Coordinates of C-alpha atoms in Angstrom, one line a residue:
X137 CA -50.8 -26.6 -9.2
X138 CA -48.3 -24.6 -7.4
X139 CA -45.8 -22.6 -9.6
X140 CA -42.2 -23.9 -9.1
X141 CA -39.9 -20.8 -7.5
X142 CA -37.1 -19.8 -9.7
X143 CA -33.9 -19.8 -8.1
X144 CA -32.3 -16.4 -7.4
X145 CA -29.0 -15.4 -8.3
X146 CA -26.5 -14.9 -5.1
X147 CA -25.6 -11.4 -4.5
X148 CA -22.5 -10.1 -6.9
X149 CA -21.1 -9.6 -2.5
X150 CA -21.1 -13.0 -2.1
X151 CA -20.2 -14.2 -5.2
X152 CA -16.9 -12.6 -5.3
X153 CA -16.5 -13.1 -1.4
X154 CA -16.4 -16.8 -2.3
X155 CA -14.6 -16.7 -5.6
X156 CA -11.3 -14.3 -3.6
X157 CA -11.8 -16.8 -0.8
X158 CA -11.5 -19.9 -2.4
X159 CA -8.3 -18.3 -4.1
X160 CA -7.1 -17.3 -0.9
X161 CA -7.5 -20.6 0.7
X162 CA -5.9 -21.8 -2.4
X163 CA -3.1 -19.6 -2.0
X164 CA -2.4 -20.4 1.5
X165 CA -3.4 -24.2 1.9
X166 CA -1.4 -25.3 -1.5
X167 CA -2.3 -29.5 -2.3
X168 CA -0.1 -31.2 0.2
X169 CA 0.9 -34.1 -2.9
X170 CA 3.0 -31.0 -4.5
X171 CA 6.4 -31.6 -3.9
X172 CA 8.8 -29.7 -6.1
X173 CA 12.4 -29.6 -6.0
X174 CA 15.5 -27.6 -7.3
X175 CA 14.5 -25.2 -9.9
X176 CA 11.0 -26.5 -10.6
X177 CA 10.2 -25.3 -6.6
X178 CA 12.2 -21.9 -7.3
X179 CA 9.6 -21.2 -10.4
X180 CA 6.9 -22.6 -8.5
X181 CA 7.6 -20.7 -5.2
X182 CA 8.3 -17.2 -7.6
X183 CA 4.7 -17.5 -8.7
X184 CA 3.1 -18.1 -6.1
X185 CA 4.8 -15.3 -4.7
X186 CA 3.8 -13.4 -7.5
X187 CA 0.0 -14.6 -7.1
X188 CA 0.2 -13.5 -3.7
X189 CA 1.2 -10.3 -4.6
X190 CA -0.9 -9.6 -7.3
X191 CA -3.4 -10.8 -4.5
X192 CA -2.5 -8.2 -2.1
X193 CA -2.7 -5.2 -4.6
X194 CA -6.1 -5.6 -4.7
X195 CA -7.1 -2.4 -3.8
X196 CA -4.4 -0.7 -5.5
X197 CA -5.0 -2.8 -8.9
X198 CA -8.8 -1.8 -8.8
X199 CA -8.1 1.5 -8.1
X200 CA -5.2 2.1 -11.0
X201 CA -7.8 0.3 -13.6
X202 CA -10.3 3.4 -12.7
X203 CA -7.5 5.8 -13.2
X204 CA -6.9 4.8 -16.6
X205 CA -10.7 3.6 -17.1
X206 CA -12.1 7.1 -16.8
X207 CA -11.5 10.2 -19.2
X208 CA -9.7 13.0 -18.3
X209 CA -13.2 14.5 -19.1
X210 CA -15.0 12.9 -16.8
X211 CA -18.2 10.1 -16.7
X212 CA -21.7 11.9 -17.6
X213 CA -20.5 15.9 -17.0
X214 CA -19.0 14.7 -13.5
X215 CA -15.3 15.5 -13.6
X216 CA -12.6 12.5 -12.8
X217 CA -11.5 13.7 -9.7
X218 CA -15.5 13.0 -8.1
X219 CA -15.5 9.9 -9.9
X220 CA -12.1 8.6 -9.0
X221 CA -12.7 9.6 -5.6
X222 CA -17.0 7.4 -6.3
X223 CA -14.6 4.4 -7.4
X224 CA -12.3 4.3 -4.6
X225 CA -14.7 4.5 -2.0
X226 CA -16.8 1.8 -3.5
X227 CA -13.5 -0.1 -3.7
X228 CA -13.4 0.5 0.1
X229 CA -16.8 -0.1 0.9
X230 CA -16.4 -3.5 -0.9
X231 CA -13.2 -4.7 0.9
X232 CA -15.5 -4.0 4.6
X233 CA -18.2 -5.4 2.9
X234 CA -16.5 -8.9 1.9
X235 CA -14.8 -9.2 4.9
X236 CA -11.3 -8.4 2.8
X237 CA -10.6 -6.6 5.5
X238 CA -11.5 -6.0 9.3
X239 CA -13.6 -3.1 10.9
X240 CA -10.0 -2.3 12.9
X241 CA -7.8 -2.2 9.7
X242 CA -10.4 -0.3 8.1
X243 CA -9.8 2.5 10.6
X244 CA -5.6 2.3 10.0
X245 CA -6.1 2.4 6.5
X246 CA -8.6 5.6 7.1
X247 CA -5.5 7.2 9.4
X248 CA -3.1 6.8 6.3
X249 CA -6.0 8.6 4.1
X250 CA -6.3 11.6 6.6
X251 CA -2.2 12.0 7.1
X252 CA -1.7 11.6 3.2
X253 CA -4.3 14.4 2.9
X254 CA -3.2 16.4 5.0
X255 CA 0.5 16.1 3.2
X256 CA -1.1 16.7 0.2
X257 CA -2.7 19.7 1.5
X258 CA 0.8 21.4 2.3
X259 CA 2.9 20.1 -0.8
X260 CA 0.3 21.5 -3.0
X261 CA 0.4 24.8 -1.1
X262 CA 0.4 28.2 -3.1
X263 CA 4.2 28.6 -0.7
X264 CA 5.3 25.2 -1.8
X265 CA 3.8 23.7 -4.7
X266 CA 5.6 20.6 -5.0
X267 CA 3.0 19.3 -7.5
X268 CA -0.7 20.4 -8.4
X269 CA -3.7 18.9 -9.8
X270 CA -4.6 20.8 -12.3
X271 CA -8.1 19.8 -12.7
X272 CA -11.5 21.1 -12.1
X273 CA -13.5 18.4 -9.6
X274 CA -16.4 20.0 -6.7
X275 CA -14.8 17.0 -4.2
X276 CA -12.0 19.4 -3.8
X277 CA -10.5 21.2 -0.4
X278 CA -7.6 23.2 -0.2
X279 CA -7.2 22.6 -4.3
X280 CA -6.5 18.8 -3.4
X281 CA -9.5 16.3 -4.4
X282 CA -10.6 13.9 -1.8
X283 CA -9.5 11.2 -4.1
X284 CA -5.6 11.4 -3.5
X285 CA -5.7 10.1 0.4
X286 CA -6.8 6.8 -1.0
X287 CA -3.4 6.2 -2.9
X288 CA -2.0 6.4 0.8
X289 CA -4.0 3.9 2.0
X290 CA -4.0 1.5 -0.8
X291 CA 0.0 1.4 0.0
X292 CA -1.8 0.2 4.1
X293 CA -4.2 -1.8 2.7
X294 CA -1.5 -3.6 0.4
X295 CA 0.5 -4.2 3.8
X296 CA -2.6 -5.4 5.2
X297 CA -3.2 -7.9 2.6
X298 CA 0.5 -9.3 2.2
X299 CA 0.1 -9.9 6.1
X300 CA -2.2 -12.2 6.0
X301 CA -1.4 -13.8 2.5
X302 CA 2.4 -14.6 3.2
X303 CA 1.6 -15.3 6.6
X304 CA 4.0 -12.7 7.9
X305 CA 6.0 -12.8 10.9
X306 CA 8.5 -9.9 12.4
X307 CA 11.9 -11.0 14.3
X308 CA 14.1 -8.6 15.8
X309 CA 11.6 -5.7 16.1
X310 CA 12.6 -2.8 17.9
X311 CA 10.7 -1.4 20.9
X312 CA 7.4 0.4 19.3
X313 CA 7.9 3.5 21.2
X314 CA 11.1 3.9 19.3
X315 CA 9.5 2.7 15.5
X316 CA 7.0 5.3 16.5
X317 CA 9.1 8.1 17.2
X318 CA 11.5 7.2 13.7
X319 CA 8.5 7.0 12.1
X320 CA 6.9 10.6 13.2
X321 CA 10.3 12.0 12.4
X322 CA 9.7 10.8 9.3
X323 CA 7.0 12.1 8.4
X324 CA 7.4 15.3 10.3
X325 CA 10.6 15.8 7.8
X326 CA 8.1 16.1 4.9
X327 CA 7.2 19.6 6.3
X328 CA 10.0 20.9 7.8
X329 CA 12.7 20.2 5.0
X330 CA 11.2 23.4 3.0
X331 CA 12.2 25.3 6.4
X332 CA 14.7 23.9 8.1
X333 CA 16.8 21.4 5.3
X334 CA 16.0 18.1 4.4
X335 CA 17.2 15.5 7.2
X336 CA 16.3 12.6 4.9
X337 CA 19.3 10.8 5.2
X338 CA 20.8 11.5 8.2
X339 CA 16.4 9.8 9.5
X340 CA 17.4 7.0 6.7
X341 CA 20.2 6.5 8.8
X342 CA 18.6 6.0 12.1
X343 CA 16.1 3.6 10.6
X344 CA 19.2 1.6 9.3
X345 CA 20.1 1.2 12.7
X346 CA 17.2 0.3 14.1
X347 CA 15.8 -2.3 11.5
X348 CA 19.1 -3.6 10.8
X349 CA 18.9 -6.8 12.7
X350 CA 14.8 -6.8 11.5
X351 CA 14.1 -9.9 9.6
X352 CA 10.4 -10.7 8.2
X353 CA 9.3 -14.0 7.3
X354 CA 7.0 -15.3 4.8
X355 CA 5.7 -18.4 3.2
X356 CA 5.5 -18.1 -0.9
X357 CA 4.4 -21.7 -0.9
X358 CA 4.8 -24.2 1.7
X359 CA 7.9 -23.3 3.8
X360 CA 9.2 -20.4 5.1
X361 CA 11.5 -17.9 3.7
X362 CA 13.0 -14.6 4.9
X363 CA 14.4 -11.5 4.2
X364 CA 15.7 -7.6 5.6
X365 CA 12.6 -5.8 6.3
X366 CA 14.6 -2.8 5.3
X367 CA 15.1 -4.9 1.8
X368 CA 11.2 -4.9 1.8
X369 CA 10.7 -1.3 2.9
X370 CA 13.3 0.0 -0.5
X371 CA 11.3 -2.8 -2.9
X372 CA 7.8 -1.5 -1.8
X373 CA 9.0 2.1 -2.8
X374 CA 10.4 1.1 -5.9
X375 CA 7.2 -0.5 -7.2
X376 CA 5.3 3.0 -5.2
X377 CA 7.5 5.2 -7.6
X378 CA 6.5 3.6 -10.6
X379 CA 2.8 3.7 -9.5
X380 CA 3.5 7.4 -9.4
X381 CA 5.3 7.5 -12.9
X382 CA 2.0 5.8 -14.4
X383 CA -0.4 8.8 -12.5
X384 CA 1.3 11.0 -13.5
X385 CA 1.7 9.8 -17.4
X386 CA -2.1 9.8 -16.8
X387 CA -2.5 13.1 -16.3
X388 CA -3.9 12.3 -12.6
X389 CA -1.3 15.3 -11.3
X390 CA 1.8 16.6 -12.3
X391 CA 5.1 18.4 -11.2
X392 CA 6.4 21.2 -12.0
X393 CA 8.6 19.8 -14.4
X394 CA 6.0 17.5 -16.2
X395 CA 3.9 20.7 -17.1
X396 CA 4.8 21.2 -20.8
X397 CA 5.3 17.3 -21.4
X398 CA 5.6 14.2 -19.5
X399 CA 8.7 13.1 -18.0
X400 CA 9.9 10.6 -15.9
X401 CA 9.7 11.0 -11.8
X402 CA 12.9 11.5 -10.2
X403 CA 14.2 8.4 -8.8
X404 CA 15.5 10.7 -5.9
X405 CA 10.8 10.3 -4.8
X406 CA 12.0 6.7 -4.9
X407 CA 13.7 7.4 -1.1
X408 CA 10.3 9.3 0.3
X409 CA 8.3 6.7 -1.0
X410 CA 10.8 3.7 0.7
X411 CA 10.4 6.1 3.9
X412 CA 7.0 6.8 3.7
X413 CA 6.4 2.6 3.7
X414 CA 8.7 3.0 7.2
X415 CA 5.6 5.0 8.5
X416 CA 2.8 3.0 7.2
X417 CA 4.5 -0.2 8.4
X418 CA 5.0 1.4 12.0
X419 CA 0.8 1.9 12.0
X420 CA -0.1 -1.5 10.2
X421 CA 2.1 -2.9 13.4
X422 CA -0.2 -1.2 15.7
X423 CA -3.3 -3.6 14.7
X424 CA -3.7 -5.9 17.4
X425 CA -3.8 -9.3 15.5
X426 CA -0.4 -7.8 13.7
X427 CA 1.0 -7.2 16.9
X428 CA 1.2 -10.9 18.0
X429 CA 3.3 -11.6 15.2
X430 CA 6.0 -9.2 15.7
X431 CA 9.0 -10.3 18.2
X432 CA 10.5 -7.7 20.2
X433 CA 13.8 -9.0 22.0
X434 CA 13.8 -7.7 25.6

């Protein structure tokens, strides 16, 4: 009598590969018999666009649940910095691994890890200390744990994400060569301003001029909508600068003026974060399967 195999659970991988992408194909492929009109489409179409964005914060969501999931003292004698930093890779490692993302946006998001880092590097300089983390961790370099590149590239993997959720499309691009060279200025201005003033403005400016015919399209539901891609850059810093009021509530790192007790971030970060998106866009529109989506009049 032969002994009847039991059956084996499915890997925890390819469980939640199939759960995300039945709610993916959910979200994209709504039932065809729903057919909503006047304010019962507006409510419908605002939360799907709010499931889709939930969606799309994936990474980030995951990521802020650790940062308030692990004590300030650490896991088992390991400070939080190393275990923040053991959490966001495995975050990462999991988006390859479930095909969330591709093997090509992998490396973008991995170029917004080493430019945040390397930003991180300066601003928390002993000749600049713009903000510190104040906290012990051996996965430090330069006084910076490795950790704080991946809140850079959640902000590209979010971009990522949306993409391919809202089925986004680009009108009115300008040439790349010249979002490439705003967007180097850009990020070249978060060095220079301690030397040579802060040219903030007169770069918002530019970028006003050359996104101001930019339009991106999306689908909440089931037909297209569209808005100022400059509208989208200001909104994705907004929601960036409260990410950053949270950290820092949390203790993850702190200003100068947070040091004796917590206070608010300035809303003036609100205008680096809305120009920092302006650089992570520019790379996320570099990815070749992005790049067939984005028109660019000749």
């Amino acid at each position: 009598m032969s002994a009847t195999p039991l059956p084996t659970a499915a890997p925890a991988s390819a469980s939640t590969l199939a759960s995300l992408n039945r709610l993916d194909d959910f979200l994209l492929h709504p039932p065809r018999h729903w057919q909503p009109r006047g304010l019962q489409r507006a409510g419908l179409e605002f939360l799907w666009f709010g499931i889709k964005e939930a969606r799309s914060c994936l990474f980030v969501g995951l990521f802020f649940l650790s940062v308030f999931a692990v004590p300030r003292a650490g896991v088992l004698g390991l400070p939080r910095y190393d275990v923040l930093l053991l959490a966001a890779l495995a975050i990462q490692i999991a988006m390859v691994a479930t095909k969330l993302e591709t093997w090509d946006e992998l490396k973008a998001i991995s170029l917004f890890h080493i430019v945040g880092f390397a930003l991180e590097v300066f601003k928390t300089s002993s000749g600049i200390k713009s903000w510190a983390y104040p906290d012990f961790a051996y996965t430090k370099l330069w006084g910076v744990p490795l950790f704080s590149g991946f809140m850079y590239a959640a902000v590209g993997s979010y971009i990522i994400q949306a993409w391919r959720l809202f089925d986004l499309r680009i009108r009115h691009h300008p040439p790349h060569w010249m979002a490439a060279l705003i967007a180097v200025l850009i990020y070249a201005n978060f060095f220079t301003h301690h030397y040579i003033g802060d040219y903030r403005w007169y770069l918002a400016a530019c970028a006003l001029g050359l996104y101001a015919r930019t339009t991106v399209v999306f689908r909440p539901l089931d037909r297209d909508r569209q808005m100022p891609l400059l509208l989208a850059f200001v909104l994705i810093g907004f929601f960036i600068w409260l990410a950053e009021n949270i950290s820092t509530f949390a203790g993850v790192w702190s200003y100068p003026n947070q040091l004796g007790a917590w206070s608010a971030v300035h809303v003036g970060k609100w205008s680096s974060w809305s120009m920092l998106v302006v650089m992570t866009f520019t790379i996320v529109a570099n990815l070749k399967h992005i790049k067939t989506k984005i028109h660019v009049p000749h």
